[in-house]
Amino acid sequence: MGSRISRRGCRVAVRRLRYAESYVRARLFGTDGITMSPLNHTAIVLGVTGGIAAFKSASVASLLVQAGSRVDVVMTESAQRFIQPLTFSAITHTPVHTNAFAPWTDEHSGHVSLARNADLLIVAPATAAAIARLALGLADDLLGLIALSTEAPIIVAPAMEDRMFNHPSVRDHLVTLAERGVIVVGPDHGRLASGAIGDGRMASPEAIVEAAATQLRRSSQLHGRKVVVTAGGTQEPLDPVRYIGNRSSGMMGYALAAAAMSAGATVTLISGPTTLRPPCGAEFVEVTTAVEMHREVERATFGADILIMAAAVADFRPETRSERKLKKQVDQEFMDVRLVRNPDILASIDRPDLLKIGFAAETEDLLANAKRKLEAKHLAIIVANDAELTIGASSSTATILTSEGDVTALPPMTKSSLAAKVIDVATTMLNRADRRP
Ligand code: C5P
């Protein structure tokens, strides 16, 4: 016998569904309706690739259209085996693009106009093959051409079998895409098309559209603003082959540069030696010593709105640098190195409209020390974290303190998520300062 649902149970379920729907609509469209949505009047290219989750992309298209976006759907050949282009053209009221060789017209110049006009490219579902093609930059179909020629942010929603999703090849390609600033939404854990339970279920259409709204809101946050970020540790030479350095990986600064880029800012990243790839589109300046970093920060902060000093700058440097490699003597037990003070870059930069953000990596009295630095260096924001747990790690547990007296203790999170939070706080303070008479 099948399970019975009471009438009351049904009413409760319907009410809950309506509540969930109105909650999602309020988040996507704003409580005042469509005009409040960051998606309203935007041009979105929705790339649909060939997985069974392609049927759910019809809901993605529908939610985007309801939020006021113009949606151009681009389907790969295999996607068309799972769902008809007609479904999408009926939902979007726009012809679906399936052919990289369609004739060019005055209004439509193939991938060029689609790529140029897009505010956002969403690839949902993104199959393992699509992820690999995007990561490798293959331009053998219309979607690949658009992905390479657009400057718009890209969101991918992976969908595949869990063993495929957990394959190192897929993982590596997703890391490559994330490093380039692509936003990866999902996949979720749950029931897969095969009937198995695992990772690989495409994120819900609501989650994908919400990520799109968040990204579009974010991409205009720092539009027209100039942000200077420092990253990595400095190296202070003793001789041609030795230096005094520290274990900073540069990850936090690079994540901040990427977050500022995706918030629409013009970014200069001034970095000590690291093994990381700088985010595409940022001005990248490589330095070695604190003195070099000081000079570059002085130069770059001219006309800048925000300076974020995430670099681990050496407080002292060897007084002299030997021209030749230092040699030990046979019976030498000690070596004296005299160190001299490096400039405090953050404290010394003093521009009236520059919002300064510092980092306090401490091993003791974290908050008290951070607060002292916030005041002493005239900072708007200081991000305090435990030096031993943070340096070299990919995640961080930080507290954000502001000159306005706010103290926000954050849960453990990736450095990318922390970077997005710091950019959010900085934007709020910048906008508040603009409104001040
Ligand atoms: O005083 P402390 O080195 O702990 O301050 C940390 C903050 O100051 C960081 O944001 C760091 O990048 C910056 N700093 C600097 N110049 C130095 C030392 C630190 O800008 N010489």
Short mmCIF file of C-alpha atoms and ligand atoms in Angstrom, two decimals:
data_model
loop_
_atom_site.label_atom_id
_atom_site.label_comp_id
_atom_site.label_asym_id
_atom_site.label_seq_id
_atom_site.Cartn_x
_atom_site.Cartn_y
_atom_site.Cartn_z
CA MET A 1 0.00 0.00 0.00
CA GLY A 2 1.36 3.46 -0.93
CA SER A 3 1.90 6.04 1.79
CA ARG A 4 -1.05 8.29 2.52
CA ILE A 5 -0.70 12.01 2.93
CA SER A 6 -3.33 13.69 5.06
CA ARG A 7 -5.09 16.81 3.75
CA ARG A 8 -3.52 18.82 6.54
CA GLY A 9 -0.08 17.44 5.60
CA CYS A 10 -0.74 18.47 2.00
CA ARG A 11 -1.72 21.99 3.00
CA VAL A 12 1.42 22.33 5.12
CA ALA A 13 3.57 21.02 2.25
CA VAL A 14 2.02 23.47 -0.23
CA ARG A 15 2.46 26.36 2.22
CA ARG A 16 6.11 25.40 2.74
CA LEU A 17 6.66 25.18 -1.01
CA ARG A 18 5.10 28.60 -1.52
CA TYR A 19 7.24 30.01 1.27
CA ALA A 20 10.39 28.50 -0.26
CA GLU A 21 9.43 29.85 -3.70
CA SER A 22 8.74 33.36 -2.38
CA TYR A 23 11.99 33.26 -0.40
CA VAL A 24 13.95 32.39 -3.56
CA ARG A 25 12.07 34.99 -5.59
CA ALA A 26 12.73 37.67 -2.96
CA ARG A 27 16.45 36.83 -2.99
CA LEU A 28 16.66 36.79 -6.77
CA PHE A 29 14.30 39.55 -7.69
CA GLY A 30 14.33 41.67 -4.53
CA THR A 31 11.24 42.30 -2.41
CA ASP A 32 10.19 45.15 -4.70
CA GLY A 33 10.01 42.85 -7.70
CA ILE A 34 12.09 42.53 -10.84
CA THR A 35 13.48 46.07 -10.96
CA MET A 36 15.45 45.45 -7.75
CA SER A 37 17.20 42.39 -9.16
CA PRO A 38 20.84 42.74 -10.18
CA LEU A 39 19.86 40.46 -13.09
CA ASN A 40 17.40 42.97 -14.54
CA HIS A 41 18.50 44.35 -17.95
CA THR A 42 21.55 42.07 -18.09
CA ALA A 43 22.68 39.94 -21.02
CA ILE A 44 23.46 36.39 -20.04
CA VAL A 45 24.87 33.63 -22.23
CA LEU A 46 23.73 30.25 -20.92
CA GLY A 47 25.93 27.43 -22.24
CA VAL A 48 24.22 24.06 -22.09
CA THR A 49 26.47 21.01 -22.53
CA GLY A 50 25.59 17.38 -22.98
CA GLY A 51 24.59 15.84 -19.67
CA ILE A 52 21.29 14.55 -18.37
CA ALA A 53 21.07 17.60 -16.07
CA ALA A 54 20.52 19.67 -19.25
CA PHE A 55 16.77 19.41 -18.65
CA LYS A 56 17.22 21.42 -15.43
CA SER A 57 18.85 24.24 -17.42
CA ALA A 58 15.40 25.05 -18.77
CA SER A 59 14.57 26.16 -15.20
CA VAL A 60 17.80 28.17 -15.04
CA ALA A 61 16.80 29.95 -18.27
CA SER A 62 13.28 30.52 -16.98
CA LEU A 63 14.42 32.01 -13.64
CA LEU A 64 16.87 34.31 -15.45
CA VAL A 65 14.18 35.52 -17.86
CA GLN A 66 11.78 36.12 -14.94
CA ALA A 67 14.49 38.17 -13.22
CA GLY A 68 14.69 40.44 -16.27
CA SER A 69 17.76 39.05 -18.10
CA ARG A 70 18.10 38.63 -21.83
CA VAL A 71 19.23 35.02 -22.16
CA ASP A 72 21.11 33.71 -25.19
CA VAL A 73 21.31 29.94 -24.97
CA VAL A 74 24.28 28.23 -26.62
CA MET A 75 23.95 24.46 -26.93
CA THR A 76 26.65 21.97 -27.75
CA GLU A 77 25.84 19.16 -30.16
CA SER A 78 25.55 16.57 -27.40
CA ALA A 79 23.31 18.85 -25.30
CA GLN A 80 20.80 18.74 -28.18
CA ARG A 81 20.52 14.99 -27.70
CA PHE A 82 19.19 15.56 -24.18
CA ILE A 83 16.90 18.54 -24.73
CA GLN A 84 15.52 20.39 -27.75
CA PRO A 85 16.63 23.93 -28.65
CA LEU A 86 12.91 24.69 -29.06
CA THR A 87 12.43 24.35 -25.28
CA PHE A 88 14.96 27.12 -24.66
CA SER A 89 13.82 29.41 -27.46
CA ALA A 90 10.24 29.16 -26.15
CA ILE A 91 11.40 30.11 -22.64
CA THR A 92 13.83 32.87 -23.65
CA HIS A 93 11.94 34.20 -26.72
CA THR A 94 15.34 34.28 -28.40
CA PRO A 95 16.76 31.92 -31.05
CA VAL A 96 19.11 29.30 -29.63
CA HIS A 97 22.71 29.28 -30.89
CA THR A 98 24.04 25.89 -31.91
CA ASN A 99 26.37 26.58 -34.78
CA ALA A 100 29.79 28.24 -34.77
CA PHE A 101 29.48 28.70 -38.54
CA ALA A 102 26.09 30.44 -38.69
CA PRO A 103 26.07 33.33 -41.21
CA TRP A 104 27.00 36.71 -39.76
CA THR A 105 24.49 39.54 -40.04
CA ASP A 106 24.58 43.26 -39.18
CA GLU A 107 23.32 42.64 -35.65
CA HIS A 108 24.84 39.27 -35.08
CA SER A 109 28.52 38.56 -35.67
CA GLY A 110 28.69 34.99 -34.33
CA HIS A 111 30.60 34.40 -31.12
CA VAL A 112 32.07 37.91 -31.21
CA SER A 113 28.85 39.79 -30.47
CA LEU A 114 27.61 37.18 -28.00
CA ALA A 115 30.92 37.30 -26.11
CA ARG A 116 31.19 41.08 -26.20
CA ASN A 117 27.63 41.81 -25.09
CA ALA A 118 27.51 39.27 -22.28
CA ASP A 119 27.46 40.45 -18.67
CA LEU A 120 27.87 36.86 -17.55
CA LEU A 121 28.50 33.42 -19.06
CA ILE A 122 26.91 30.49 -17.23
CA VAL A 123 27.77 26.92 -18.25
CA ALA A 124 25.13 24.62 -16.77
CA PRO A 125 25.39 21.72 -16.83
CA ALA A 126 29.15 21.65 -17.28
CA THR A 127 30.13 18.10 -18.18
CA ALA A 128 33.63 16.69 -17.55
CA ALA A 129 34.37 17.26 -21.27
CA ALA A 130 33.13 20.85 -21.16
CA ILE A 131 35.20 21.56 -18.04
CA ALA A 132 38.30 20.12 -19.74
CA ARG A 133 37.67 22.17 -22.90
CA LEU A 134 37.24 25.37 -20.89
CA ALA A 135 40.36 24.70 -18.82
CA LEU A 136 42.43 23.91 -21.92
CA GLY A 137 41.00 26.83 -23.86
CA LEU A 138 39.75 24.69 -26.75
CA ALA A 139 37.81 26.73 -29.28
CA ASP A 140 36.39 23.87 -31.33
CA ASP A 141 32.74 24.81 -30.83
CA LEU A 142 30.66 27.96 -30.32
CA LEU A 143 30.73 27.75 -26.52
CA GLY A 144 34.53 27.37 -26.48
CA LEU A 145 34.88 30.38 -28.79
CA ILE A 146 32.65 32.50 -26.56
CA ALA A 147 34.42 31.43 -23.35
CA LEU A 148 37.76 32.52 -24.83
CA SER A 149 36.57 35.79 -26.26
CA THR A 150 34.41 37.15 -23.42
CA GLU A 151 35.58 39.43 -20.65
CA ALA A 152 32.46 38.64 -18.63
CA PRO A 153 32.69 36.58 -15.44
CA ILE A 154 32.07 32.86 -15.96
CA ILE A 155 30.06 30.53 -13.73
CA VAL A 156 30.25 26.75 -14.22
CA ALA A 157 27.88 24.25 -12.65
CA PRO A 158 29.52 20.81 -12.92
CA ALA A 159 27.25 17.79 -13.32
CA MET A 160 28.48 14.22 -13.73
CA GLU A 161 28.89 10.81 -12.14
CA ASP A 162 30.63 10.96 -8.76
CA ARG A 163 33.63 8.89 -9.88
CA MET A 164 34.13 11.23 -12.81
CA PHE A 165 33.82 14.25 -10.56
CA ASN A 166 36.39 12.82 -8.16
CA HIS A 167 38.88 12.00 -10.94
CA PRO A 168 42.12 13.99 -10.53
CA SER A 169 41.82 15.22 -14.10
CA VAL A 170 38.42 16.84 -13.49
CA ARG A 171 39.60 18.19 -10.12
CA ASP A 172 42.73 19.71 -11.70
CA HIS A 173 40.73 21.36 -14.48
CA LEU A 174 38.33 22.86 -11.92
CA VAL A 175 41.27 24.19 -9.87
CA THR A 176 42.70 25.76 -13.05
CA LEU A 177 39.37 27.41 -13.80
CA ALA A 178 38.94 28.62 -10.19
CA GLU A 179 42.47 30.09 -10.29
CA ARG A 180 41.44 32.08 -13.34
CA GLY A 181 38.50 33.51 -11.43
CA VAL A 182 35.79 31.18 -12.79
CA ILE A 183 33.06 30.64 -10.17
CA VAL A 184 32.27 26.98 -9.60
CA VAL A 185 28.77 26.37 -8.23
CA GLY A 186 28.15 22.91 -6.79
CA PRO A 187 27.98 20.09 -7.55
CA ASP A 188 25.69 18.85 -4.78
CA HIS A 189 25.75 15.53 -3.02
CA GLY A 190 22.66 13.48 -3.76
CA ARG A 191 20.93 11.06 -6.10
CA LEU A 192 22.64 10.86 -9.48
CA ALA A 193 21.10 9.82 -12.79
CA SER A 194 22.59 6.32 -12.35
CA GLY A 195 20.62 5.92 -9.12
CA ALA A 196 23.79 6.06 -7.03
CA ILE A 197 24.19 8.59 -4.25
CA GLY A 198 27.30 10.78 -4.48
CA ASP A 199 28.89 14.09 -5.47
CA GLY A 200 28.12 15.29 -8.96
CA ARG A 201 24.49 16.36 -8.93
CA MET A 202 24.16 19.74 -10.62
CA ALA A 203 23.47 22.60 -8.17
CA SER A 204 19.80 23.57 -8.13
CA PRO A 205 18.65 26.13 -10.74
CA GLU A 206 17.86 28.51 -7.84
CA ALA A 207 21.43 28.18 -6.48
CA ILE A 208 22.90 28.80 -9.94
CA VAL A 209 20.74 31.87 -10.55
CA GLU A 210 21.48 33.15 -7.05
CA ALA A 211 25.22 32.78 -7.75
CA ALA A 212 24.65 34.76 -10.96
CA ALA A 213 22.84 37.52 -9.04
CA THR A 214 25.60 37.63 -6.42
CA GLN A 215 28.27 37.84 -9.10
CA LEU A 216 26.50 40.62 -11.00
CA ARG A 217 25.96 42.55 -7.78
CA ARG A 218 29.62 42.02 -6.97
CA SER A 219 31.01 42.88 -10.42
CA SER A 220 29.76 46.43 -10.08
CA GLN A 221 30.77 46.84 -6.40
CA LEU A 222 34.19 48.35 -7.11
CA HIS A 223 33.61 49.47 -10.68
CA GLY A 224 35.83 52.47 -11.44
CA ARG A 225 37.91 51.93 -8.28
CA LYS A 226 41.64 51.28 -8.17
CA VAL A 227 42.88 48.68 -5.70
CA VAL A 228 46.52 47.93 -4.84
CA VAL A 229 47.27 44.58 -3.22
CA THR A 230 50.61 43.30 -1.91
CA ALA A 231 51.27 39.59 -1.49
CA GLY A 232 53.90 37.04 -0.55
CA GLY A 233 56.94 37.44 1.62
CA THR A 234 59.91 39.70 0.96
CA GLN A 235 63.43 38.29 0.63
CA GLU A 236 66.29 40.29 2.15
CA PRO A 237 69.63 39.24 0.60
CA LEU A 238 72.75 38.40 2.60
CA ASP A 239 74.82 37.55 -0.46
CA PRO A 240 74.09 36.54 -4.08
CA VAL A 241 72.57 33.17 -3.03
CA ARG A 242 71.22 33.61 0.52
CA TYR A 243 68.43 35.68 1.95
CA ILE A 244 66.34 36.19 5.08
CA GLY A 245 62.74 35.36 4.25
CA ASN A 246 59.53 33.90 5.67
CA ARG A 247 57.04 31.14 4.90
CA SER A 248 54.31 33.30 3.35
CA SER A 249 52.79 31.54 0.32
CA GLY A 250 51.13 34.63 -1.15
CA MET A 251 47.76 32.84 -1.33
CA MET A 252 45.84 35.45 0.69
CA GLY A 253 47.09 38.39 -1.38
CA TYR A 254 46.42 36.60 -4.69
CA ALA A 255 42.91 35.69 -3.50
CA LEU A 256 42.33 39.36 -2.57
CA ALA A 257 43.53 40.53 -5.98
CA ALA A 258 41.16 38.03 -7.65
CA ALA A 259 38.25 39.12 -5.41
CA ALA A 260 38.91 42.81 -6.16
CA MET A 261 39.06 41.99 -9.90
CA SER A 262 35.77 40.16 -9.81
CA ALA A 263 34.28 43.12 -7.91
CA GLY A 264 35.08 45.20 -11.02
CA ALA A 265 38.15 47.08 -9.71
CA THR A 266 41.33 47.93 -11.60
CA VAL A 267 43.93 45.95 -9.67
CA THR A 268 47.69 46.21 -9.20
CA LEU A 269 49.22 43.17 -7.51
CA ILE A 270 52.68 43.79 -6.07
CA SER A 271 54.16 40.48 -5.10
CA GLY A 272 57.22 39.01 -3.46
CA PRO A 273 58.48 35.72 -4.97
CA THR A 274 55.74 33.03 -4.97
CA THR A 275 54.84 29.99 -7.05
CA LEU A 276 51.36 31.36 -7.82
CA ARG A 277 49.90 32.59 -11.08
CA PRO A 278 48.62 36.18 -10.90
CA PRO A 279 44.93 36.70 -11.75
CA CYS A 280 44.33 37.52 -15.44
CA GLY A 281 43.83 41.21 -16.07
CA ALA A 282 45.65 42.53 -12.99
CA GLU A 283 48.74 44.71 -13.36
CA PHE A 284 51.44 42.46 -11.92
CA VAL A 285 54.60 43.83 -10.34
CA GLU A 286 57.25 41.43 -9.04
CA VAL A 287 59.54 42.59 -6.24
CA THR A 288 62.04 40.91 -3.95
CA THR A 289 62.87 43.19 -1.03
CA ALA A 290 60.84 45.39 1.31
CA VAL A 291 62.56 48.49 -0.08
CA GLU A 292 61.50 47.55 -3.63
CA MET A 293 57.98 46.81 -2.43
CA HIS A 294 57.85 50.20 -0.69
CA ARG A 295 58.85 51.99 -3.90
CA GLU A 296 56.25 50.13 -5.97
CA VAL A 297 53.47 50.70 -3.41
CA GLU A 298 54.31 54.44 -3.37
CA ARG A 299 54.00 54.50 -7.16
CA ALA A 300 50.88 52.35 -7.49
CA THR A 301 48.84 54.00 -4.73
CA PHE A 302 48.88 57.31 -6.57
CA GLY A 303 45.17 57.82 -7.36
CA ALA A 304 44.21 54.50 -5.73
CA ASP A 305 41.12 53.97 -3.57
CA ILE A 306 42.23 50.94 -1.54
CA LEU A 307 45.60 49.55 -0.42
CA ILE A 308 45.57 46.01 0.93
CA MET A 309 48.88 44.98 2.49
CA ALA A 310 48.67 41.20 2.67
CA ALA A 311 52.42 40.80 2.15
CA ALA A 312 54.60 39.48 4.95
CA VAL A 313 57.16 42.25 4.83
CA ALA A 314 60.47 41.64 6.62
CA ASP A 315 60.83 44.15 9.44
CA PHE A 316 64.66 44.07 9.18
CA ARG A 317 67.21 43.50 6.43
CA PRO A 318 70.94 42.72 6.57
CA GLU A 319 72.82 46.00 6.83
CA THR A 320 75.16 44.95 4.03
CA ARG A 321 74.82 42.59 1.10
CA SER A 322 78.03 40.79 0.28
CA GLU A 323 78.91 40.94 -3.41
CA ARG A 324 80.40 37.45 -3.15
CA LYS A 325 79.03 34.29 -1.60
CA LEU A 326 79.90 34.31 2.12
CA LYS A 327 82.35 31.52 3.01
CA LYS A 328 82.74 29.85 6.38
CA GLN A 329 86.21 29.69 7.91
CA VAL A 330 87.48 26.31 9.07
CA ASP A 331 87.16 27.08 12.79
CA GLN A 332 84.30 29.56 12.59
CA GLU A 333 81.54 28.87 15.19
CA PHE A 334 79.45 32.03 14.89
CA MET A 335 78.49 34.53 12.30
CA ASP A 336 77.22 37.99 13.13
CA VAL A 337 74.72 39.60 10.84
CA ARG A 338 73.71 43.12 11.67
CA LEU A 339 70.14 43.93 10.67
CA VAL A 340 68.69 47.34 10.02
CA ARG A 341 65.04 48.37 10.13
CA ASN A 342 62.98 48.22 6.94
CA PRO A 343 60.39 50.91 6.25
CA ASP A 344 56.89 50.14 7.55
CA ILE A 345 55.16 50.44 4.20
CA LEU A 346 51.59 50.47 5.47
CA ALA A 347 52.27 53.03 8.19
CA SER A 348 54.26 55.31 5.91
CA ILE A 349 51.77 55.55 3.02
CA ASP A 350 49.60 58.50 3.88
CA ARG A 351 47.13 59.59 1.24
CA PRO A 352 43.95 61.35 2.36
CA ASP A 353 41.41 59.28 0.41
CA LEU A 354 43.17 55.93 0.53
CA LEU A 355 41.38 53.20 2.48
CA LYS A 356 44.16 51.13 4.06
CA ILE A 357 43.76 47.47 5.00
CA GLY A 358 46.37 45.53 6.96
CA PHE A 359 46.86 42.00 8.18
CA ALA A 360 47.94 41.04 11.68
CA ALA A 361 49.34 37.53 11.84
CA GLU A 362 50.03 37.02 15.53
CA THR A 363 51.06 34.19 17.78
CA GLU A 364 49.72 35.82 20.98
CA ASP A 365 47.22 38.48 22.16
CA LEU A 366 45.72 38.44 18.68
CA LEU A 367 42.92 40.98 19.02
CA ALA A 368 44.74 43.42 21.31
CA ASN A 369 47.75 43.50 18.97
CA ALA A 370 45.54 43.83 15.90
CA LYS A 371 43.64 46.76 17.45
CA ARG A 372 46.91 48.49 18.34
CA LYS A 373 48.12 48.15 14.71
CA LEU A 374 44.78 49.34 13.34
CA GLU A 375 45.20 52.58 15.28
CA ALA A 376 48.98 53.02 14.95
CA LYS A 377 48.97 52.56 11.14
CA HIS A 378 45.72 54.56 10.61
CA LEU A 379 43.94 51.62 8.98
CA ALA A 380 40.29 51.32 8.02
CA ILE A 381 40.36 47.54 8.40
CA ILE A 382 42.68 44.98 9.94
CA VAL A 383 42.33 41.24 9.42
CA ALA A 384 43.65 39.36 12.44
CA ASN A 385 44.60 35.72 12.35
CA ASP A 386 46.78 33.16 14.06
CA ALA A 387 50.17 33.26 12.32
CA GLU A 388 50.99 29.59 12.84
CA LEU A 389 47.65 28.34 11.53
CA THR A 390 47.45 30.75 8.59
CA ILE A 391 50.88 31.09 6.97
CA GLY A 392 51.15 28.66 4.07
CA ALA A 393 47.63 27.20 4.65
CA SER A 394 44.82 27.41 2.10
CA SER A 395 42.22 28.36 4.72
CA SER A 396 42.04 30.82 7.56
CA THR A 397 40.08 31.64 10.71
CA ALA A 398 40.11 35.41 10.91
CA THR A 399 38.57 38.32 12.78
CA ILE A 400 37.90 41.55 10.88
CA LEU A 401 38.25 44.76 12.92
CA THR A 402 37.35 48.16 11.53
CA SER A 403 38.17 51.74 12.50
CA GLU A 404 34.42 52.18 13.07
CA GLY A 405 34.68 49.72 15.99
CA ASP A 406 33.14 46.66 14.29
CA VAL A 407 34.64 43.31 15.28
CA THR A 408 33.55 40.31 13.20
CA ALA A 409 34.88 36.87 14.15
CA LEU A 410 34.57 34.66 11.06
CA PRO A 411 34.32 30.86 11.02
CA PRO A 412 37.11 28.86 9.29
CA MET A 413 36.92 29.42 5.52
CA THR A 414 39.04 29.30 2.38
CA LYS A 415 41.25 32.29 1.68
CA SER A 416 39.09 33.01 -1.41
CA SER A 417 35.97 33.29 0.77
CA LEU A 418 37.82 35.43 3.30
CA ALA A 419 39.03 37.66 0.46
CA ALA A 420 35.43 38.15 -0.76
CA LYS A 421 34.38 39.12 2.81
CA VAL A 422 37.23 41.64 3.14
CA ILE A 423 36.26 43.20 -0.21
CA ASP A 424 32.61 43.41 0.93
CA VAL A 425 33.58 45.23 4.16
CA ALA A 426 35.94 47.56 2.25
CA THR A 427 33.22 48.40 -0.30
CA THR A 428 30.72 49.23 2.45
CA MET A 429 33.22 51.55 4.15
CA LEU A 430 34.21 53.19 0.87
CA ASN A 431 30.58 53.85 -0.07
CA ARG A 432 29.86 55.22 3.41
CA ALA A 433 32.85 57.58 3.14
CA ASP A 434 31.58 58.77 -0.28
CA ARG A 435 28.20 59.66 1.19
CA ARG A 436 29.75 61.70 4.00
CA PRO A 437 29.34 65.47 3.44
O1 C5P B 1 53.51 45.40 12.37
P1 C5P B 1 53.20 44.18 11.59
O2 C5P B 1 54.33 43.74 10.72
O3 C5P B 1 52.66 43.03 12.37
O4 C5P B 1 51.99 44.67 10.67
C1 C5P B 1 51.42 43.85 9.73
C2 C5P B 1 50.85 44.67 8.61
O5 C5P B 1 51.75 45.72 8.22
C3 C5P B 1 50.68 43.83 7.37
O6 C5P B 1 49.53 44.32 6.68
C4 C5P B 1 51.97 44.06 6.62
O7 C5P B 1 51.80 43.84 5.23
C5 C5P B 1 52.29 45.50 6.93
N1 C5P B 1 53.73 45.80 7.01
C6 C5P B 1 54.28 46.75 6.18
N2 C5P B 1 55.61 47.04 6.24
C7 C5P B 1 56.41 46.42 7.11
C8 C5P B 1 55.86 45.46 7.97
C9 C5P B 1 54.53 45.16 7.89
O8 C5P B 1 53.55 47.34 5.38
N3 C5P B 1 57.69 46.70 7.14
#
